[in-house]
Tab-separated table of C-alpha atoms in Angstrom:
chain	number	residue	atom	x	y	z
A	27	UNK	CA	17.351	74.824	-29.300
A	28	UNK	CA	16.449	77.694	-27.538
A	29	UNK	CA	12.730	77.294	-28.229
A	30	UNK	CA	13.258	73.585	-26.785
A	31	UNK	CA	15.220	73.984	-23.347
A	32	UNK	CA	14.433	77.468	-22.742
A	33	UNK	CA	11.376	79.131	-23.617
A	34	UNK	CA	9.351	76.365	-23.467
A	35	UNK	CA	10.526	74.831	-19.806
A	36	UNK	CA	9.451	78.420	-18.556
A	37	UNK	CA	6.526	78.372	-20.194
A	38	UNK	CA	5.191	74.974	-19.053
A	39	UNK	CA	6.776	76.658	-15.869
A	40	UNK	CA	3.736	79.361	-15.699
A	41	UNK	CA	1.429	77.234	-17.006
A	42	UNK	CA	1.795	74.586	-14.332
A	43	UNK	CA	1.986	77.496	-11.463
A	44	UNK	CA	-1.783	78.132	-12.177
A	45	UNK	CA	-2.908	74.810	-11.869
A	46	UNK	CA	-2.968	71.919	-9.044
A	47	UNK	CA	-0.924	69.269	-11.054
A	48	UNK	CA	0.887	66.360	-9.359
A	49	UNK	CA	3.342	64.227	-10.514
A	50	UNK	CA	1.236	61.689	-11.322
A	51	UNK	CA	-1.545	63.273	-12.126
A	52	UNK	CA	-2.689	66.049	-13.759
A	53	UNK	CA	-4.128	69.316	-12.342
A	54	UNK	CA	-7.177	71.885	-12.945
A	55	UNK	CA	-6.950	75.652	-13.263
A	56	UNK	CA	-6.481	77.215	-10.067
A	57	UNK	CA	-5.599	80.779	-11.029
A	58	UNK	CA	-3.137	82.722	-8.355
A	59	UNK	CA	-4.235	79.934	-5.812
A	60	UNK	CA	-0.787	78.410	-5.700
A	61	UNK	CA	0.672	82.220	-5.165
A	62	UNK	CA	-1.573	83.206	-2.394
A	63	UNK	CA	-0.401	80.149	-0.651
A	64	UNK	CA	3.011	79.988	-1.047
A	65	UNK	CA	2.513	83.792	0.427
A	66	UNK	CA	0.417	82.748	3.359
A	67	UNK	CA	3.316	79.827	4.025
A	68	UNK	CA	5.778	79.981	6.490
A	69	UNK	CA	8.473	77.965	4.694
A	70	UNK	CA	8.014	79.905	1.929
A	71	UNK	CA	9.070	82.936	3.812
A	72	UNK	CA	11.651	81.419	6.335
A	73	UNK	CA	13.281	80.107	2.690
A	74	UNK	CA	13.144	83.708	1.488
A	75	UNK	CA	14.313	85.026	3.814
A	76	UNK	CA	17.051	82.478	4.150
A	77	UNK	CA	18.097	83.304	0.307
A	78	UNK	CA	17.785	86.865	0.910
A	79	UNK	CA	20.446	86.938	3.762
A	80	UNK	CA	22.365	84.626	2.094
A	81	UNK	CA	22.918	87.069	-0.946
A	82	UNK	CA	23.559	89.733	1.480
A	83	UNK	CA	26.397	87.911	3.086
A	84	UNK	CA	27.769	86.075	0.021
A	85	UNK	CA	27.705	89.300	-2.566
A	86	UNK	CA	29.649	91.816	-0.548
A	87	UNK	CA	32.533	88.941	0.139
A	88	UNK	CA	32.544	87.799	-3.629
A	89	UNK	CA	33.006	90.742	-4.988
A	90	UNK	CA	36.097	92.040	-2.444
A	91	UNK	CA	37.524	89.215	-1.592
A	92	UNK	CA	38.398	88.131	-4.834
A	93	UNK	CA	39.528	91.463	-5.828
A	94	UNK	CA	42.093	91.672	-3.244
A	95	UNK	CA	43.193	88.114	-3.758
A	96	UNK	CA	43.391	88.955	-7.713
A	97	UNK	CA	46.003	92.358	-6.823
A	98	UNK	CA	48.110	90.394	-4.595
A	99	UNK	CA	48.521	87.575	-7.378
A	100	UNK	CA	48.759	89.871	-10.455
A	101	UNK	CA	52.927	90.508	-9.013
A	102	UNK	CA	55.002	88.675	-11.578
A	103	UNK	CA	57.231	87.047	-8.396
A	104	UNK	CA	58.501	83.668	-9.089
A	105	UNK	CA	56.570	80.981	-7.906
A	106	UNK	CA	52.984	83.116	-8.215
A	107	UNK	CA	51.682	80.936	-11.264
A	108	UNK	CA	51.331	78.202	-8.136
A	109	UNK	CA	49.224	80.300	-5.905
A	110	UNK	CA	47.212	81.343	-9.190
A	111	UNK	CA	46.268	77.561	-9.444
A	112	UNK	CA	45.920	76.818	-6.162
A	113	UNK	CA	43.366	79.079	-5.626
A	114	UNK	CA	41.538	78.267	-8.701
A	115	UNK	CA	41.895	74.643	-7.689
A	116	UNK	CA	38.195	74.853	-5.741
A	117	UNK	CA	36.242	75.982	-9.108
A	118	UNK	CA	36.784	73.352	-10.752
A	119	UNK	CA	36.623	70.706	-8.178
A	120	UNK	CA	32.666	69.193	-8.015
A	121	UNK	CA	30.314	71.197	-5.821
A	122	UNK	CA	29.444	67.386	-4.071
A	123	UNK	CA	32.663	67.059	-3.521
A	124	UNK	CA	33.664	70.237	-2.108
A	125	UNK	CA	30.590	70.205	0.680
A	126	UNK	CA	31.781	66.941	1.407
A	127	UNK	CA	35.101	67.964	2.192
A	128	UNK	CA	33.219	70.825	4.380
A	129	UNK	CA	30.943	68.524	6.035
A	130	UNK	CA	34.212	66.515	7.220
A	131	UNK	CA	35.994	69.648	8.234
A	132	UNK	CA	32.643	71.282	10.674
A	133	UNK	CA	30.805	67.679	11.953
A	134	UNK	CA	31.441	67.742	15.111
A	135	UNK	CA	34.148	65.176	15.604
A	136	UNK	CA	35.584	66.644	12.210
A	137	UNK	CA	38.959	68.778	11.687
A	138	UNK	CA	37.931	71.852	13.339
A	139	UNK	CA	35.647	70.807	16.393
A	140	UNK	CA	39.028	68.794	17.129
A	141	UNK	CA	41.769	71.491	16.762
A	142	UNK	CA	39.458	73.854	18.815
A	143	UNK	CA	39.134	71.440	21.384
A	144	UNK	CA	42.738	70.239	21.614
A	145	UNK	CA	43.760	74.389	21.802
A	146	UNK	CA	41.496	74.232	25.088
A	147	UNK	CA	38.835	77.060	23.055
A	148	UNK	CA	35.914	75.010	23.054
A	149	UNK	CA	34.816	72.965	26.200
A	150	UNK	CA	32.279	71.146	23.502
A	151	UNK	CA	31.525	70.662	19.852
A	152	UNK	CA	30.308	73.730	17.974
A	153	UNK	CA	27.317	72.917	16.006
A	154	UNK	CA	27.890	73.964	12.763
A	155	UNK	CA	25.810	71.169	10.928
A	156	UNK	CA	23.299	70.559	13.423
A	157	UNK	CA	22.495	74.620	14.286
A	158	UNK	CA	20.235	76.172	11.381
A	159	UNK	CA	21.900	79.384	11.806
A	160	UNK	CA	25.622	78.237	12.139
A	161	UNK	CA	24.227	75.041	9.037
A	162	UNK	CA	23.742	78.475	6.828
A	163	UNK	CA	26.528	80.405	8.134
A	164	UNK	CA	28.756	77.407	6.937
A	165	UNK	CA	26.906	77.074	3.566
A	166	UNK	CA	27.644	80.679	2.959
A	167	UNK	CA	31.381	80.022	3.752
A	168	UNK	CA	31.686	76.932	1.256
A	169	UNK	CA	30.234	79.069	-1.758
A	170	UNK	CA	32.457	82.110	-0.968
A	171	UNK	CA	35.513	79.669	-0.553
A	172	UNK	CA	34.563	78.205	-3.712
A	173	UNK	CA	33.494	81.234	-5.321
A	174	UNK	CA	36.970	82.954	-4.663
A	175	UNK	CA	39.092	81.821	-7.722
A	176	UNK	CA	36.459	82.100	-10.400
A	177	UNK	CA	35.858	86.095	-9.919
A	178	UNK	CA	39.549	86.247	-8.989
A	179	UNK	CA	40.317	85.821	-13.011
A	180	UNK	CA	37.312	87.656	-13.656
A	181	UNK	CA	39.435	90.801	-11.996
A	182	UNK	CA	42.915	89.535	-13.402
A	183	UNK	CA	41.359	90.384	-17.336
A	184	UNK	CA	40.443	93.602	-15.739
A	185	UNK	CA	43.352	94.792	-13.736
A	186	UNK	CA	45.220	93.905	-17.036
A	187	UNK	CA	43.665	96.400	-19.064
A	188	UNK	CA	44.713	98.993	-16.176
A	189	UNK	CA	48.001	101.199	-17.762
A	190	UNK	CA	50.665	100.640	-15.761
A	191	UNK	CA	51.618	104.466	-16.054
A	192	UNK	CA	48.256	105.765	-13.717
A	193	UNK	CA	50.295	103.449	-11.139
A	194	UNK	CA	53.506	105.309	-11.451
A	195	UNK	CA	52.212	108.454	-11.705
A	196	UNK	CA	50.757	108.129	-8.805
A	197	UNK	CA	53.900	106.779	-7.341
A	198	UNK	CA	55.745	109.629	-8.295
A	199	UNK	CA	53.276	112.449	-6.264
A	200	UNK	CA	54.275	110.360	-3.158
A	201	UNK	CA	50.740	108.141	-3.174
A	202	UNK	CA	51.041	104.992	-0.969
A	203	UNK	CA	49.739	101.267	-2.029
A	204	UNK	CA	46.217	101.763	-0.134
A	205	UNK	CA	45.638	105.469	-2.079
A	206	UNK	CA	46.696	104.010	-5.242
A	207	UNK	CA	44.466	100.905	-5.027
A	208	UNK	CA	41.579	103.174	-3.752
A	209	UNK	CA	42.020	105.713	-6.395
A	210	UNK	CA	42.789	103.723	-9.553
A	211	UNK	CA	42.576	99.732	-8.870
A	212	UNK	CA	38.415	100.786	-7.994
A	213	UNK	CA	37.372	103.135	-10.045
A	214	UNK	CA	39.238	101.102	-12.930
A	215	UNK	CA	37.434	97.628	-12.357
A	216	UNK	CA	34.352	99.300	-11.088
A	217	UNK	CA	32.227	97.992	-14.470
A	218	UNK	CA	33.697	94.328	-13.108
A	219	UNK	CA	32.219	94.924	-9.792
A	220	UNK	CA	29.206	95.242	-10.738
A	221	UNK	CA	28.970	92.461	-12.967
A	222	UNK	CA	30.525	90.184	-10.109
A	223	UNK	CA	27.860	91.282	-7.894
A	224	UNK	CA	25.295	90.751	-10.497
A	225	UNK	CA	26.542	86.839	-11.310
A	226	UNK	CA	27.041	86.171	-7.911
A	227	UNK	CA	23.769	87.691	-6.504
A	228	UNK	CA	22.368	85.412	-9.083
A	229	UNK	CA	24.008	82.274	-7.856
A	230	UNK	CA	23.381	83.035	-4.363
A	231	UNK	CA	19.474	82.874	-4.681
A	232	UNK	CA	19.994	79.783	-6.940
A	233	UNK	CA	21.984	77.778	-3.960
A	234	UNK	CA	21.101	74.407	-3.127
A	235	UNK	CA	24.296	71.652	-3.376
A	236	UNK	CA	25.973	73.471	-0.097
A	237	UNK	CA	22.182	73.492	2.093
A	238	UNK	CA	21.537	70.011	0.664
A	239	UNK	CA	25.446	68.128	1.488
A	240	UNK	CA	26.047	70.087	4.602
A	241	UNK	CA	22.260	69.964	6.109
A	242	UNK	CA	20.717	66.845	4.714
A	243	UNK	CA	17.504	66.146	3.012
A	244	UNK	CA	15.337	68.120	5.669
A	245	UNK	CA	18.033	71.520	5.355
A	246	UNK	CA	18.919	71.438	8.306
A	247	UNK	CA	16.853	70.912	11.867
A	248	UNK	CA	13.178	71.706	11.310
A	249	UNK	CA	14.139	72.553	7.397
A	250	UNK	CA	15.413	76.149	9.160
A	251	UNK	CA	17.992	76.556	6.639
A	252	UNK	CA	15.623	75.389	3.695
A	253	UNK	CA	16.340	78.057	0.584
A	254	UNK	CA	14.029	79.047	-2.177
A	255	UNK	CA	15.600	76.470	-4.500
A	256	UNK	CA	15.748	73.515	-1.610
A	257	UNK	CA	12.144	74.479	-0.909
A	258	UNK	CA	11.244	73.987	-4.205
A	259	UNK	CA	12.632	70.687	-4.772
A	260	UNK	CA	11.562	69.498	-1.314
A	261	UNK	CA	7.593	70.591	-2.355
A	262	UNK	CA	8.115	68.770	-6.260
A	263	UNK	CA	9.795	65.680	-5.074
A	264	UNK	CA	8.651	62.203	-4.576
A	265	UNK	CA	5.167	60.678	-5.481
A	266	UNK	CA	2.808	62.903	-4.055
A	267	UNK	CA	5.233	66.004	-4.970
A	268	UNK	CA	2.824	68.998	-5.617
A	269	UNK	CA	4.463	69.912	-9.055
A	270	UNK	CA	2.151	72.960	-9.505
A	271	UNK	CA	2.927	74.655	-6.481
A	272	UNK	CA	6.499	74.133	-6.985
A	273	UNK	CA	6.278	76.065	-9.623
A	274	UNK	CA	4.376	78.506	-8.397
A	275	UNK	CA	7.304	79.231	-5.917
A	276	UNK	CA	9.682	78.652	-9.045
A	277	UNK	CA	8.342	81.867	-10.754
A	278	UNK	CA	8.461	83.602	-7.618
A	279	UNK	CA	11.500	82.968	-7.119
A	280	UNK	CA	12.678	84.131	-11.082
A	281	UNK	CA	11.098	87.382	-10.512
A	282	UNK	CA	13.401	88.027	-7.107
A	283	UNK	CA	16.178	86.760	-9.220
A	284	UNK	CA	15.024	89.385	-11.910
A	285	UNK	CA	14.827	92.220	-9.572
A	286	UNK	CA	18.288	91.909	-8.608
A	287	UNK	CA	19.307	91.594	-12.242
A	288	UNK	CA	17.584	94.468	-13.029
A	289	UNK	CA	19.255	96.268	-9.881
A	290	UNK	CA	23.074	95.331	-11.291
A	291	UNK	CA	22.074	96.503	-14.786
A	292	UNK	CA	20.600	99.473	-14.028
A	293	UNK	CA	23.626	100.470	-11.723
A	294	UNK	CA	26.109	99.452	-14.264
A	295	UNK	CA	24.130	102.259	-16.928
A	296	UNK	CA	24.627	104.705	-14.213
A	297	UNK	CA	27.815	103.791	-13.609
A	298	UNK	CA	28.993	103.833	-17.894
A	299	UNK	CA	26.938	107.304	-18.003
């Protein structure tokens, strides 16, 4: 099974990166041709770069946010199990689903165009679907929004395995909530930070549902919001879709994904030593 719908996808993967195959045709050898153009392309680097900033932005809020949200719900108060599920209502919803819901709530005669403008804030719509920057800004705000509930029970297993005594010790030599969550709640679930970041690094360069529902086949006005994965797709698609240099980009963008895999593991050994 493995050999079937892993190894051997990637390695038809490389294979077809070093030729000039079509979808309806087959290719010749090219070598690193496909490489040295996807290098020498624009799109390729505007998607890049769009993929790299949207890690940067995405990471840091996955793995905080959802730490936060997971200490405020881990207080056995009556009525908590609710807010438990409601926030881990958007995992399991569709991804389609959820950036249509989005794509309601930004269009400019949707939810929020509409409140803005009846509080007198706006004097016109604000292009969050039709802007590339504000299309991606959005896109990052659907994932985090989505991604919130999954890591939050990622951090619930791990603030469970916390003893409750470190928190009333520290209680007892006078040390406040904000001292107590810096100085044990961190360094306790640091291992799970890092493996949050890792995952959700991951996903980020692997985005394409939000881009694609929110921005349309083209990603957005002049394809300015286009990431590594929509590029990819939009270069392999349709009857003329250049397969091999889709893959090209493909394995390009595995060894990014690599690097930054490489980057969480390699923290998390310094972190165990």
């Amino acid at each position: 099974m493995v050999v079937l719908f892993s190894l051997w996808p990637f390695v038809n993967t490389v294979i077809l990166s070093l030729t000039d195959a079509q979808i309806l045709k087959g290719g010749r050898f090219v070598g690193l041709e496909n490489y040295g153009r996807a290098l020498g392309d624009p799109d390729f680097w505007t998607a890049t770069v769009n993929s790299v900033v949207y890690l940067a932005v995405v990471v840091p809020c996955l793995v905080l946010l959802p730490l936060a949200l997971a200490v405020l719900v881990q207080r056995k108060i009556p009525g908590i199990g609710f807010f438990r599920s409601a926030f881990y209502t958007p995992v399991i919803a569709s991804a389609v689903v959820v950036g249509l819901i989005w794509q309601w709530v930004l269009r400019s005669d949707g939810l929020v165009n509409t409140v803005f403008e009846k509080l007198h804030l706006i004097s016109g719509p604000v292009p969050f679907l039709t802007d590339s920057t504000m299309l991606l800004v959005s896109a990052m705000i659907v994932t985090i929004w989505k991604g919130l509930g999954y890591y939050m029970v990622f951090y619930l297993a791990a603030l469970g395995n916390v003893p409750t005594s470190l928190y009333e010790a520290a209680a007892l030599d006078g040390a406040g909530a904000v001292r107590r969550f810096l100085s044990i709640t961190i360094p306790s679930v640091k291992p799970m930070m890092l493996l949050v970041g890792t995952l959700s690094a991951i996903s980020a360069l692997r985005v394409f549902t939000e881009i694609y529902i929110l921005g349309g086949e083209s990603g957005g006005p002049g394809g300015g919001a286009r990431t590594l994965p929509f590029l990819i797709r939009q270069v392999g698609l349709g009857f003329a879709g250049e397969t091999g240099y889709a893959a090209a980009i493909s394995i390009l963008l595995f060894l990014l994904t690599l690097v930054f895999s490489l980057l969480g593991h390699r923290l998390s050994k310094g972190d165990e030593r």
